XYZ file of C-alpha atoms in Angstrom:
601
model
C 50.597 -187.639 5.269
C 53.112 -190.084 3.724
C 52.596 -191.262 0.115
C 52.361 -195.059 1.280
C 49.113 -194.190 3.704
C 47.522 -191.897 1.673
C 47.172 -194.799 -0.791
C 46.596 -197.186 1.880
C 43.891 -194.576 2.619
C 42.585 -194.233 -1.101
C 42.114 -198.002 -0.589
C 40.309 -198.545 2.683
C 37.905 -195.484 1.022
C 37.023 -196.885 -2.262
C 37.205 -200.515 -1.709
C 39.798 -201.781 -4.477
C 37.871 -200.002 -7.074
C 39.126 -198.394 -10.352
C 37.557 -195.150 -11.362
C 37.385 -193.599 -14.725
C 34.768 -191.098 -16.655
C 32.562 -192.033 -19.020
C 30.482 -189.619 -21.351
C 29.422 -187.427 -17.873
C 28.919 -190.577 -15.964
C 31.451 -193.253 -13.674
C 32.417 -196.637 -14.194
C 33.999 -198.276 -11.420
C 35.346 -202.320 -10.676
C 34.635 -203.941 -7.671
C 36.098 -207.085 -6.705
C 34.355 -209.871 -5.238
C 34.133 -213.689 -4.290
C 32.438 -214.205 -7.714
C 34.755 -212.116 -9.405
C 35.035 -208.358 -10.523
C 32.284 -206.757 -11.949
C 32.072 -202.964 -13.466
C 29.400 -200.470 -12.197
C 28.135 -197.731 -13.227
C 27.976 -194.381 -11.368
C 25.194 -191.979 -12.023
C 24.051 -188.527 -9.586
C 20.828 -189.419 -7.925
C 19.563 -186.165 -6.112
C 23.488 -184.648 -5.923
C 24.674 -187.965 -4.454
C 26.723 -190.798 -6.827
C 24.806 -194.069 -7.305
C 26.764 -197.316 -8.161
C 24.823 -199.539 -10.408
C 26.095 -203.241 -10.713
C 23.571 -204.438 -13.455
C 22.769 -207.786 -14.803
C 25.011 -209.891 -11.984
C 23.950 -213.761 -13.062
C 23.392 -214.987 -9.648
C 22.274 -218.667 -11.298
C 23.575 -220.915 -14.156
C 20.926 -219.826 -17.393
C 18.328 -222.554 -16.690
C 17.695 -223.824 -20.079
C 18.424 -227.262 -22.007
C 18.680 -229.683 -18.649
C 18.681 -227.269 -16.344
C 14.871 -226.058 -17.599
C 12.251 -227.072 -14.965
C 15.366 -227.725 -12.391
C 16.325 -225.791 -9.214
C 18.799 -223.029 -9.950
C 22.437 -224.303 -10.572
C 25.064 -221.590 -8.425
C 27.231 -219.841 -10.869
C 30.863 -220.274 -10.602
C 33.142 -217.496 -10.476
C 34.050 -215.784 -13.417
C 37.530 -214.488 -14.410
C 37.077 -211.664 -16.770
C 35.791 -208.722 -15.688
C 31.927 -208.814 -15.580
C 30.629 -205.873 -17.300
C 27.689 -204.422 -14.976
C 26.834 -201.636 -16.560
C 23.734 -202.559 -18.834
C 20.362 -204.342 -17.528
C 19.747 -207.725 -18.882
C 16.967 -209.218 -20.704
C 13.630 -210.176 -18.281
C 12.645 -213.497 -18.083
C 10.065 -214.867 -20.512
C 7.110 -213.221 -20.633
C 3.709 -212.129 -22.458
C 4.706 -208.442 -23.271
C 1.184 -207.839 -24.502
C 0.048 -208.274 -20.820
C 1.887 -205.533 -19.318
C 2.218 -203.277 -22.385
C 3.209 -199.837 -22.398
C 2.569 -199.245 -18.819
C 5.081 -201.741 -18.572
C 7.505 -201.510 -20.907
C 8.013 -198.167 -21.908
C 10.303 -197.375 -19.440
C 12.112 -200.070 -19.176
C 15.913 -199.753 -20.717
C 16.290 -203.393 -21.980
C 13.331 -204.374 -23.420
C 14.528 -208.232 -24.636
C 13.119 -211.653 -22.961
C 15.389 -214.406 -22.408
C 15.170 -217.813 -20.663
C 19.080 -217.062 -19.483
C 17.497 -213.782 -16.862
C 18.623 -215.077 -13.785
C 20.422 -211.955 -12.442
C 20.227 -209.421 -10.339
C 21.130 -205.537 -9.515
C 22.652 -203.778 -6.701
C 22.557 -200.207 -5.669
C 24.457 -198.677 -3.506
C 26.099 -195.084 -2.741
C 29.809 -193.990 -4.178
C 32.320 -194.263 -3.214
C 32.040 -197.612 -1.620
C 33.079 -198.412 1.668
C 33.535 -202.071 3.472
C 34.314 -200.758 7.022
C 30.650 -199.726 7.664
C 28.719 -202.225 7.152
C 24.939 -201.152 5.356
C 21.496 -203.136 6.112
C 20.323 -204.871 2.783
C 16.922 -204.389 1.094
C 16.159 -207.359 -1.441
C 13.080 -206.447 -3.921
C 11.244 -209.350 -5.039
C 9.387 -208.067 -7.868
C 5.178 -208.786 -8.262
C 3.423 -209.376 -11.482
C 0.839 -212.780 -10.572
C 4.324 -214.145 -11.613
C 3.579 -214.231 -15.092
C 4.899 -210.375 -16.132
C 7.729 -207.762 -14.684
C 11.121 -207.607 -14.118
C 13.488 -206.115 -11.414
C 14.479 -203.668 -13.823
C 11.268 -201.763 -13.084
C 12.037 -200.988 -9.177
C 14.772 -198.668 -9.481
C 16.859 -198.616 -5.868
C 18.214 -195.446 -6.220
C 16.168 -193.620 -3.723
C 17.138 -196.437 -1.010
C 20.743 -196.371 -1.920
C 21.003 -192.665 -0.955
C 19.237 -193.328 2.410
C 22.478 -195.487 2.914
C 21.343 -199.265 2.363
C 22.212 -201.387 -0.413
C 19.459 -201.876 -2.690
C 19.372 -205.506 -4.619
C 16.493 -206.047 -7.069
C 16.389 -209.743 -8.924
C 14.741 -211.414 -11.867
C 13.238 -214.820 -11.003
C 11.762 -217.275 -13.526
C 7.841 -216.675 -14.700
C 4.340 -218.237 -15.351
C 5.147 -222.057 -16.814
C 9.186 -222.286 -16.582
C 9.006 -221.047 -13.169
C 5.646 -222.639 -11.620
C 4.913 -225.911 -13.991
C 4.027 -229.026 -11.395
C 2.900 -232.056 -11.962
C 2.487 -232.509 -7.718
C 5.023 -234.872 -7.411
C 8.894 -235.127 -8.030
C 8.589 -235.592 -11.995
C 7.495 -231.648 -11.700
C 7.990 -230.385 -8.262
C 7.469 -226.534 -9.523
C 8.409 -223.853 -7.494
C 11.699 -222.897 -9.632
C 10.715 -219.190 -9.519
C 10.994 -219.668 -5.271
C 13.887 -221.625 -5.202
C 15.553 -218.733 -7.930
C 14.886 -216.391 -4.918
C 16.702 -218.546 -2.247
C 19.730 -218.689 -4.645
C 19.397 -214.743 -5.359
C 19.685 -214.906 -1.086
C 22.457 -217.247 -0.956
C 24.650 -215.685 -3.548
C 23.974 -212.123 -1.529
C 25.002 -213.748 1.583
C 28.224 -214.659 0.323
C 29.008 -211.443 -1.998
C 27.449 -208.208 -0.765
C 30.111 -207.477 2.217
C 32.633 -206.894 -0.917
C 29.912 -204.075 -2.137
C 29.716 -202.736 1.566
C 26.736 -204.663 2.471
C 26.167 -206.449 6.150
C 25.038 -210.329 5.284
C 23.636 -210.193 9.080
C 21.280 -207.498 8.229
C 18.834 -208.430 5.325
C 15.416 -207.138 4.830
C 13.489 -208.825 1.610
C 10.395 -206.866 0.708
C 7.750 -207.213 -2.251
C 4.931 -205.962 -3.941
C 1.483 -207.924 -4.759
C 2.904 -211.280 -6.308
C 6.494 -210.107 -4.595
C 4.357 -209.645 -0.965
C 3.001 -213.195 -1.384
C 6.849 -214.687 -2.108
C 8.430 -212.809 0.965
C 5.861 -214.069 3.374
C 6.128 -216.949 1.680
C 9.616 -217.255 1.993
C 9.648 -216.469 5.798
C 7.662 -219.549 6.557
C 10.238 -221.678 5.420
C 12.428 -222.574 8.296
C 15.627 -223.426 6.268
C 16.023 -219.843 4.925
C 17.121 -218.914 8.585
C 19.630 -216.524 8.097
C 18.773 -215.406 4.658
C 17.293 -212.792 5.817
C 15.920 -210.903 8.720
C 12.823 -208.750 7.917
C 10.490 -208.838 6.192
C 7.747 -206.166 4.435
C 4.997 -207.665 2.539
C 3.191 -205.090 0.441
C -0.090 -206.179 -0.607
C -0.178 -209.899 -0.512
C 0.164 -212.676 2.311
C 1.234 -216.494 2.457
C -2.065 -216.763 4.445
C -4.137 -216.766 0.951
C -4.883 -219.661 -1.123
C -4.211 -217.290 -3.600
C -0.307 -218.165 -2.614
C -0.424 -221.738 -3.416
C -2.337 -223.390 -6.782
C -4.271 -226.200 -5.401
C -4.644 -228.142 -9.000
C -1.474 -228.234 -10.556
C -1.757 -231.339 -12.367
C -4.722 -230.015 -14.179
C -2.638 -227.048 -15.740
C 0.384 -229.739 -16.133
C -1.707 -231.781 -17.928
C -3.144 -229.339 -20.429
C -0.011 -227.576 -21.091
C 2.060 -230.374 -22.026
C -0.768 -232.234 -24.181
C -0.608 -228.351 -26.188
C 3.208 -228.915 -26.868
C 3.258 -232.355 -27.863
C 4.727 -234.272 -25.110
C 2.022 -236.176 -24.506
C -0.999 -237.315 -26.695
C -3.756 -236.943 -23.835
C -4.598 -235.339 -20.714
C -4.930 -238.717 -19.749
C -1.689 -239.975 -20.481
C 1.440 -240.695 -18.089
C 3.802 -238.296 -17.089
C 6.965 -239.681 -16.534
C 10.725 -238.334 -16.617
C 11.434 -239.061 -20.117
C 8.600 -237.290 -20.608
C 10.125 -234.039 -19.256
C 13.720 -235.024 -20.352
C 13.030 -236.164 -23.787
C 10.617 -233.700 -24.748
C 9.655 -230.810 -22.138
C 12.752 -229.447 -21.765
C 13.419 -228.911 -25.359
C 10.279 -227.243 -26.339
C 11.052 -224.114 -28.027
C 10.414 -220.991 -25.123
C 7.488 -219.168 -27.235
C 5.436 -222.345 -28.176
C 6.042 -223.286 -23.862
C 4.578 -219.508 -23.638
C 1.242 -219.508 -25.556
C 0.652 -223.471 -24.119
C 0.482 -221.619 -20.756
C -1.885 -218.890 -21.922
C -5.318 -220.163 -21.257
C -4.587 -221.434 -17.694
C -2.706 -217.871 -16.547
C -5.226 -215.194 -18.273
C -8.830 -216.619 -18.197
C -11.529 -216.384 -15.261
C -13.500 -219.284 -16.907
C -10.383 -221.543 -17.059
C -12.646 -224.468 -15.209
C -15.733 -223.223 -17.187
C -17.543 -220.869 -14.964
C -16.449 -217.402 -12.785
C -13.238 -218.401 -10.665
C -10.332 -216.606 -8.943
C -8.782 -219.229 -8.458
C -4.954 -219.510 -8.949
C -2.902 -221.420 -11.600
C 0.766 -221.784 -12.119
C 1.329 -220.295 -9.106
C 3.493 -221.837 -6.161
C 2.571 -225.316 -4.909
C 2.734 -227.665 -1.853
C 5.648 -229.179 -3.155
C 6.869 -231.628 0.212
C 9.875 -229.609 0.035
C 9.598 -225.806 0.799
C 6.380 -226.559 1.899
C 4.989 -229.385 4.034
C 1.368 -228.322 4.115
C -0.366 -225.162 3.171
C 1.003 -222.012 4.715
C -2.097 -220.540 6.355
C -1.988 -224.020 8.100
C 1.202 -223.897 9.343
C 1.337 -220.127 10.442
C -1.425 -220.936 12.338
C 0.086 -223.099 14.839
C 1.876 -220.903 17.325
C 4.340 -224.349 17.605
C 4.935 -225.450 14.549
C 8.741 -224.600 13.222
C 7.754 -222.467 10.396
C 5.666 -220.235 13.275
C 8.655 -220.430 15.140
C 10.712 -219.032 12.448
C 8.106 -216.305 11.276
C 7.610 -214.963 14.750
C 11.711 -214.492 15.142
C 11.481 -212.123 12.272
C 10.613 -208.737 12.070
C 7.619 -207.828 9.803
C 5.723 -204.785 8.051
C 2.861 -205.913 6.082
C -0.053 -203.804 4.602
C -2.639 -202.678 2.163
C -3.927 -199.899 -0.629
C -6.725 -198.234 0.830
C -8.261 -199.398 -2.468
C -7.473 -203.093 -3.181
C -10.379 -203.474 -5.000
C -9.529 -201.188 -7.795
C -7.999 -204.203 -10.139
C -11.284 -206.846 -9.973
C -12.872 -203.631 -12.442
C -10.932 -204.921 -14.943
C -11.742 -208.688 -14.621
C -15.747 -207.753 -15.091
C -14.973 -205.820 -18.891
C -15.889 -209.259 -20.443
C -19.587 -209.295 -18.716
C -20.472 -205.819 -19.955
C -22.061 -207.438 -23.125
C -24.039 -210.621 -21.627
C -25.526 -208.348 -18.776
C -25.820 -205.431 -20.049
C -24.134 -202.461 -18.002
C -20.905 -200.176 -18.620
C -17.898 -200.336 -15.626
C -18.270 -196.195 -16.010
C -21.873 -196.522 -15.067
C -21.834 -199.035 -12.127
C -22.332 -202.252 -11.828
C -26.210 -204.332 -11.517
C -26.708 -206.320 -8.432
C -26.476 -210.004 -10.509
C -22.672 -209.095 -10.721
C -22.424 -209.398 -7.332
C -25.024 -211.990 -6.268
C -25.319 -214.194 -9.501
C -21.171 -214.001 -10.251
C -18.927 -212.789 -7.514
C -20.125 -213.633 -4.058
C -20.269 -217.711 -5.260
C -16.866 -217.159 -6.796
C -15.724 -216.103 -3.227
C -18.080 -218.603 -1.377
C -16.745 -221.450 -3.628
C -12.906 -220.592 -4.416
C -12.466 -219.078 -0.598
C -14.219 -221.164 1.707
C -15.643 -224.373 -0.781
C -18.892 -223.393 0.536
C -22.103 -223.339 -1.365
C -25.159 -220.816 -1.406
C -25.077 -220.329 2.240
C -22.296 -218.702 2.259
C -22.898 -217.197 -1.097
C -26.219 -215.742 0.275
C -24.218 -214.149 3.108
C -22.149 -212.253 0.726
C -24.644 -211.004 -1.421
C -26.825 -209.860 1.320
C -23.834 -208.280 3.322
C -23.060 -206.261 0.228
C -25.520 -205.117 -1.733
C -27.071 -202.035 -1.707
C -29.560 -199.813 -3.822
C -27.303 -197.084 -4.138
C -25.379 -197.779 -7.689
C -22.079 -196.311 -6.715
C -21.592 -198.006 -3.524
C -22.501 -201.351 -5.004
C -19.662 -200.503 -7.330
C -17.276 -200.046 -4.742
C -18.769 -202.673 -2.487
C -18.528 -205.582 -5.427
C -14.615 -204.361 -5.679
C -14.316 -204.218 -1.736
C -15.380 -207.717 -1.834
C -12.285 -208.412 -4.177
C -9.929 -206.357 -2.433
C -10.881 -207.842 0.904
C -10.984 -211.145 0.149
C -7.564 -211.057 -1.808
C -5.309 -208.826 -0.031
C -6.709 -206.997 3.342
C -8.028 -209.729 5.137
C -5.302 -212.446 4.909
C -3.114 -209.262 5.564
C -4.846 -208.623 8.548
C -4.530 -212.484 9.369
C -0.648 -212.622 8.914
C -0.228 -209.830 11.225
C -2.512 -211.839 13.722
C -0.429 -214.932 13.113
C 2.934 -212.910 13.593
C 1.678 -211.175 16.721
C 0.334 -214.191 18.662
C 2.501 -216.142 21.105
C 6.083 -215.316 22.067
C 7.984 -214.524 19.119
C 11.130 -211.960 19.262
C 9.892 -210.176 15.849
C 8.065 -206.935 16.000
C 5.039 -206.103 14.050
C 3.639 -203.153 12.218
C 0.629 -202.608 9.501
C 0.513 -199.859 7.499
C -2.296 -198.396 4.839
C -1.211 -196.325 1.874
C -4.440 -193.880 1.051
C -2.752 -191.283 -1.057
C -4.728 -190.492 -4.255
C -2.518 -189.894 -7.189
C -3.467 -188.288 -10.463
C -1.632 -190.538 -13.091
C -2.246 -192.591 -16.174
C -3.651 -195.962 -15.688
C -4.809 -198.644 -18.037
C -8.284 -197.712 -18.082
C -10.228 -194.619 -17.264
C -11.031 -195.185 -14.013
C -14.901 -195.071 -13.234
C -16.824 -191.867 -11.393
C -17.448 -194.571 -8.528
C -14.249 -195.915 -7.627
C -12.138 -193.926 -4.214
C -9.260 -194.301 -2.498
C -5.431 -195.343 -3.812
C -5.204 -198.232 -5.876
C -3.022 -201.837 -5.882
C 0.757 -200.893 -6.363
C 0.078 -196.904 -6.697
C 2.722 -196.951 -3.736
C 5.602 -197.971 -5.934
C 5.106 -194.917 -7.854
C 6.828 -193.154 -4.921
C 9.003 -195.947 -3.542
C 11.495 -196.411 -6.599
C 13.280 -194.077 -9.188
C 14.058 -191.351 -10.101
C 15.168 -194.190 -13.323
C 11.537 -195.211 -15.092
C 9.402 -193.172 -12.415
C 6.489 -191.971 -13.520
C 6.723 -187.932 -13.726
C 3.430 -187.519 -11.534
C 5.072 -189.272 -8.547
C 7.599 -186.821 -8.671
C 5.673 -183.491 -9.784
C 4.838 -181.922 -6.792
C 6.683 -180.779 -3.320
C 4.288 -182.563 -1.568
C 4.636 -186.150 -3.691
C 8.685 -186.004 -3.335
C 8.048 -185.205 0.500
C 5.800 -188.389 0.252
C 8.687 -190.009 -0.968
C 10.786 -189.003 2.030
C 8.343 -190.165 4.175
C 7.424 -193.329 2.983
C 10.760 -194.603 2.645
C 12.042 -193.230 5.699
C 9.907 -195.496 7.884
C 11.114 -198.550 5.533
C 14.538 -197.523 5.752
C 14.576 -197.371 9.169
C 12.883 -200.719 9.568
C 15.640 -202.272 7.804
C 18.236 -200.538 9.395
C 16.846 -201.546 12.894
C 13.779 -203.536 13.039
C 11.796 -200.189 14.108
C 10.335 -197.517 11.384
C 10.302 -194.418 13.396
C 12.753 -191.718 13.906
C 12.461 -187.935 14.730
C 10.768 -185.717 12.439
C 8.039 -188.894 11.563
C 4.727 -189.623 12.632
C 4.893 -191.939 15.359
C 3.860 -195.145 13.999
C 2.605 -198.135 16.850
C 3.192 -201.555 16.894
C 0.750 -204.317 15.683
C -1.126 -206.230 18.213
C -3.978 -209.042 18.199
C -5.825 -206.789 20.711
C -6.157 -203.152 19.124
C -4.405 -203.570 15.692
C -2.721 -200.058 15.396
C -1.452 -199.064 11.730
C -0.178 -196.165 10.515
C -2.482 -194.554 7.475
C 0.595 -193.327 4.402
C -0.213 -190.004 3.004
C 0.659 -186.952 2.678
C 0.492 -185.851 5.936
C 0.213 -189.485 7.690
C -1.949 -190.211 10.622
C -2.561 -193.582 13.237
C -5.380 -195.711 13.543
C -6.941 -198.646 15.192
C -8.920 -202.082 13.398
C -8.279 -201.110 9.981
C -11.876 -201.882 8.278
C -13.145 -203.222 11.361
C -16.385 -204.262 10.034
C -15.584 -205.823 7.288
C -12.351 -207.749 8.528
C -14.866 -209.414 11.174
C -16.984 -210.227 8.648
C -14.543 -212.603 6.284
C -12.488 -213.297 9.187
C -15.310 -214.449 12.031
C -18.274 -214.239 11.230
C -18.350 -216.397 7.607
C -15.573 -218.669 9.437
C -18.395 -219.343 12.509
C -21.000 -220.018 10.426
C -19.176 -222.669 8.937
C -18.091 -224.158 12.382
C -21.599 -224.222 13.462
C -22.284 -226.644 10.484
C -21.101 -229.545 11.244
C -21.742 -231.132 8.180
C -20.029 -228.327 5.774
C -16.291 -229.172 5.319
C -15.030 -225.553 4.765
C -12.108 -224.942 6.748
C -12.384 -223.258 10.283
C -9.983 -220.848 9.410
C -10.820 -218.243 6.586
C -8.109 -219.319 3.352
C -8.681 -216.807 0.570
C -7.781 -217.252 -2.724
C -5.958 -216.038 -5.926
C -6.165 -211.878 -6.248
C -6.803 -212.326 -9.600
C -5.900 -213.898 -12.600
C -2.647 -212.684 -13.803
C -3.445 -210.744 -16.570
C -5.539 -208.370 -14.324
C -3.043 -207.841 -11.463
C -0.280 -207.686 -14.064
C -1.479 -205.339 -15.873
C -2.712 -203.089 -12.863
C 1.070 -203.745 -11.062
C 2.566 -202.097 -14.368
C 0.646 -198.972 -14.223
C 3.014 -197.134 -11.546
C 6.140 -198.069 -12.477
C-alpha cells in the first residue's frame, strides 16, 4: 500500500478526526456543518465510546429570547470543546434530590441549557450510515436532564445515541392561550434539537433518513406528541413512547391562563389576577424577571394536588392547544382515521407501553392525607381514599362527570381485603394515567390503513433497588421508569441494574428489541422472543423480563372498563356532556412523577 492511500485510507476510517490521549482516555475533533467539536472517547464494555457533550443546538433563550421559540445557532469557528456536560435547565433540585442528582457529573442549572449529546462508537465512520435514537428526557417537565440517560449501551449496539435538554416547568410551558404567551417553548426546543440533527449527524456517521425519537413518562407524552404534528414529517421516523400517550389530557393543560395569571401577579408584572396581559407586559417586565424568583412563582401551580382547592390531577404548565402545533386536542385528532395528523401518525412506526405497576407513584401523592384520615401508606389504605377522594378526582378531571361516574369507580374498586384496595386505589392511578390512553394510542395507530407498524410491550421485572420511600408490604409488580435502570449506562447507572448475570442479560434483551426497531421498523431478530404485532382485534404485547413471554388484551378487564364501559354510560346520557371518547388526565402532579422518574437513574 502506497503512502498517499493509506492516508487516504486513515481518512475515509476516522472521518477527519484528530486523535490524541488523555489521562487513559481519547479526545477526538470532528468536523461538521456547525463547526468542529471535540469528543471524548471512553471503553464501554471493551468497545470505544465517543462522547460529544454539551453541543448548543439553540441560541441561550434568555433576555428577548425568554418565552420565544428557540433561535438556530450559527456556526461556530473555534473548536467547540465537547468533552464536559453542561448545566440542566432550571429546575427545583429539591424535587428530584439525591435520586436525582447524585449521579449526575454537572450538577449546575442554567437558563442557557439548550444542548444536546451524542454517542456513538470509535472510530467514526461516514460510509455506513447508523439509524438515530433521540431521548427526550421525562420529569412532568418540571425536573431532569439528558445527562441522566447515558447512550452508551445503544452506541455499542451500533446507532447513534442523541440525548437533549429542553426548557422546564414556567420558561418552557408559561401560556397565556393566546399569542401574547403561546407556551410550548419546551416542544418547539425539541423540533429544533430535530432540525439541527437533521442537518449535522451524517458528519458523526448518523443516517438523517433513519430517526427514531423515544421517551420516558413526561418524554413518552412529548414523542407521541410530537408525531401528531404533521409538519415534523421527516424529523423523524419512529417512534417509542414509554409510559405516557398524547391521548391523555394529562398531555395538554386545559387552564393555562389561570396559572399565567397567578404566576405573573407573584413576580410583579401585574398588580391583579384580573389585570391585562399585554406584550409590554411580557417585554417590559416578564422577560427580565430574575430565573429563581420566575422559579418559586411557579411552585404552587406545578407541586400541589389542591392547586384549585380540592383533590385534582389535573395538569398545569404543561403543553397547551396553542393554534400552532396543535389545532385541537390530540386525542381528538388521533381519533379521526382522516384527519392529517392521523395520517401522519399512522405512516410512522410505533412501540408504546407500560410498567406492570403504573400505579406505584399515586402512593406518594396520598402521604399528605395520612394525618386528616387517619391510616399509614405501610398499612393500607381505608376505603374513603378511594370513594370520598380518588374516584371523583378521576370522574371529574377524566371524564367532567359527577357522582355517577364517581359511584362507578368506587364500586368497581373497592374491596374488603386491605391490600388489594391498596393496590386497586393505585391501579386506578396507573390506569387512568398511563395504561389506558396507552392502550388507546395503539388502537388509534392500528386502525385504518396506515404504513406504520405497531407493537406494545409490558416491562414486569421486579428490581431490588433504592427508591424514595420504603415501598409498602402491599404494593407488586415493577414500578414507573424502573425500566431505565437497565436501558442507559454503564455512566450514573444504578449498581443493582447491573449486579447480576441475569439483570445485564436483561439489558441485552431489552435493548435489543429497541435497537432493532430503530434499525428497521421491526424488534425481533434471532436469539429473541418472538414479539407480535399490535392489532385492534387481539392486542398482542410482549411481557419484558427476565425471561420474556407474549400475551393477548393486556388488563383486559380493566382496559374495558375506562375505555367502554364508563365511555357508554356517558353516551347513554344524553344530557351529561362528558366526551364520548375516554380523555384521561395529568399522571400526577410533577413533584410525584419527578421524583419517582429520578429513582432509577
Amino acid at each position: 500500500m502506497t503512502v498517499q492511500s493509506l492516508l487516504l485510507s486513515t481518512r475515509l476510517l476516522f472521518a477527519l478526526t484528530v486523535v490524541m490521549c488523555v489521562s487513559g482516555q481519547f479526545t477526538t475533533t470532528l468536523k461538521t456543518p456547525s463547526g468542529s467539536i471535540k469528543g471524548l472517547v471512553k471503553s464501554v464494555l471493551r468497545r470505544n465510546v465517543t462522547q460529544f457533550r454539551n453541543i448548543p443546538y439553540a441560541k441561550p433563550p434568555v433576555g428577548k429570547l425568554r418565552f420565544k421559540k428557540p433561535v438556530p445557532i450559527e456556526p461556530w469557528e473555534d473548536t467547540l470543546d465537547g468533552t464536559a456536560f453542561g448545566p440542566s435547565c432550571v429546575q427545583y433540585k429539591s424535587i428530584g434530590g439525591d435520586y436525582q442528582w447524585a449521579r449526575i457529573e454537572n450538577k449546575n442549572l442554567s437558563e442557557d441549557c439548550l444542548q444536546l449529546n451524542i454517542f456513538t462508537t470509535y472510530p467514526i465512520s461516514t460510509t455506513d450510515k447508523k439509524p438515530v435514537m433521540f431521548m427526550i428526557h421525562g420529569g412532568s417537565y418540571i425536573i431532569e436532564q439528558g445527562t441522566a440517560y447515558d447512550s452508551s449501551y445503544l452506541a455499542i449496539k451500533d446507532v447513534i445515541g442523541v440525548n437533549i435538554n429542553y426548557r422546564l416547568g414556567v420558561f418552557g410551558f408559561l401560556s397565556t392561550g393566546d399569542d401574547i404567551l403561546p407556551g410550548n417553548y419546551g416542544l418547539w426546543d425539541m423540533i429544533e434539537a430535530l432540525k439541527w440533527v437533521q442537518a449535522n449527524i451524517a458528519a458523526f456517521g448518523g443516517d438523517p433518513n433513519n430517526v427514531t425519537i423515544f421517551g420516558e413518562s413526561a418524554g413518552a407524552i412529548s414523542v407521541t406528541l410530537l408525531a401528531s404534528i404533521p409538519s415534523n414529517r421527516g424529523l423523524f421516523h419512529r417512534v417509542i413512547a414509554q409510559s405516557g400517550s398524547a391521548t391523555s389530557l394529562m398531555s395538554i393543560s386545559l387552564d393555562p391562563i389561570r396559572v399565567a395569571r397567578e404566576v405573573i401577579k407573584d413576580v410583579g408584572c401585574i398588580p391583579t389576577l384580573n389585570s391585562t396581559i399585554n406584550r409590554n407586559v411580557v417585554t417590559d417586565c416578564l422577560q427580565y424577571v430574575s430565573a429563581d424568583v420566575l422559579l418559586q412563582a411557579s411552585l404552587e401551580p406545578t407541586t400541589s394536588v389542591h392547586y384549585y382547592g380540592y383533590f385534582s390531577i389535573a395538569s398545569q404548565l404543561y403543553p397547551v392547544v396553542d393554534r400552532q402545533l396543535f389545532r385541537t386536542l390530540p386525542v381528538d385528532s388521533l381519533s379521526d382515521p382522516n384527519s392529517a395528523e392521523s395520517v401522519f401518525f399512522k405512516s410512522i412506526d410505533l412501540i408504546a407501553g407500560t410498567m406492570e405497576n403504573e400505579g406505584s407513584v399515586a402512593t406518594y401523592m396520598f402521604y399528605p392525607y395520612e394525618g386528616t384520615m387517619q391510616f399509614n401508606t405501610s398499612d393500607g389504605y381505608p376505603p374513603a381514599l378511594l370513594c370520598n377522594v380518588m374516584a371523583p378526582a378521576v370522574a371529574r378531571d377524566m371524564f367532567q362527570a359527577g357522582s355517577a361516574v364517581s359511584d362507578m369507580i368506587c364500586k368497581r374498586y373497592s374491596t374488603n381485603d386491605k391490600a388489594q384496595r391498596s393496590r386497586n386505589i393505585a391501579n386506578l392511578y396507573g390506569d387512568s394515567c398511563f395504561l389506558a390512553p396507552t392502550v388507546q394510542i395503539l388502537n388509534f395507530h392500528s386502525q385504518g390503513q396506515g404504513s406504520g407498524k405497531t407493537y406494545q410491550y409490558v416491562f414486569s421485572q421486579v428490581t431490588n433497588t433504592t427508591t424514595l420511600y420504603e415501598k409498602p408490604y402491599w404494593m407488586l409488580g415493577a414500578g414507573h421508569a424502573e425500566e431505565t435502570g437497565y436501558q442507559f449506562g454503564p455512566y450514573n447507572q444504578a449498581p443493582a441494574f447491573a449486579a447480576t448475570e441475569q439483570a445485564r442479560a436483561l439489558t441485552e434483551t431489552f435493548n435489543s428489541y429497541f435497537v432493532n426497531f430503530a434499525k428497521t421498523g421491526n424488534p425481533n431478530d434471532a436469539g429473541l422472543v418472538y414479539w407480535p404485532e399490535y392489532s385492534n382485534t387481539d392486542r398482542r404485547y410482549i411481557d419484558i423480563k427476565y425471561e420474556p413471554t407474549q400475551g393477548k388484551d393486556l388488563f383486559q378487564a380493566r382496559m374495558k372498563f375506562l375505555l367502554e364501559e364508563i365511555p357508554n354510560s356517558l353516551k347513554s346520557d344524553v344530557t351529561n356532556s362528558a366526551r364520548n371518547l375516554y380523555t384521561p388526565v395529568s399522571y400526577l402532579v410533577g413533584m410525584i412523577v419527578l421524583n419517582a422518574l429520578a429513582l432509577y437513574v
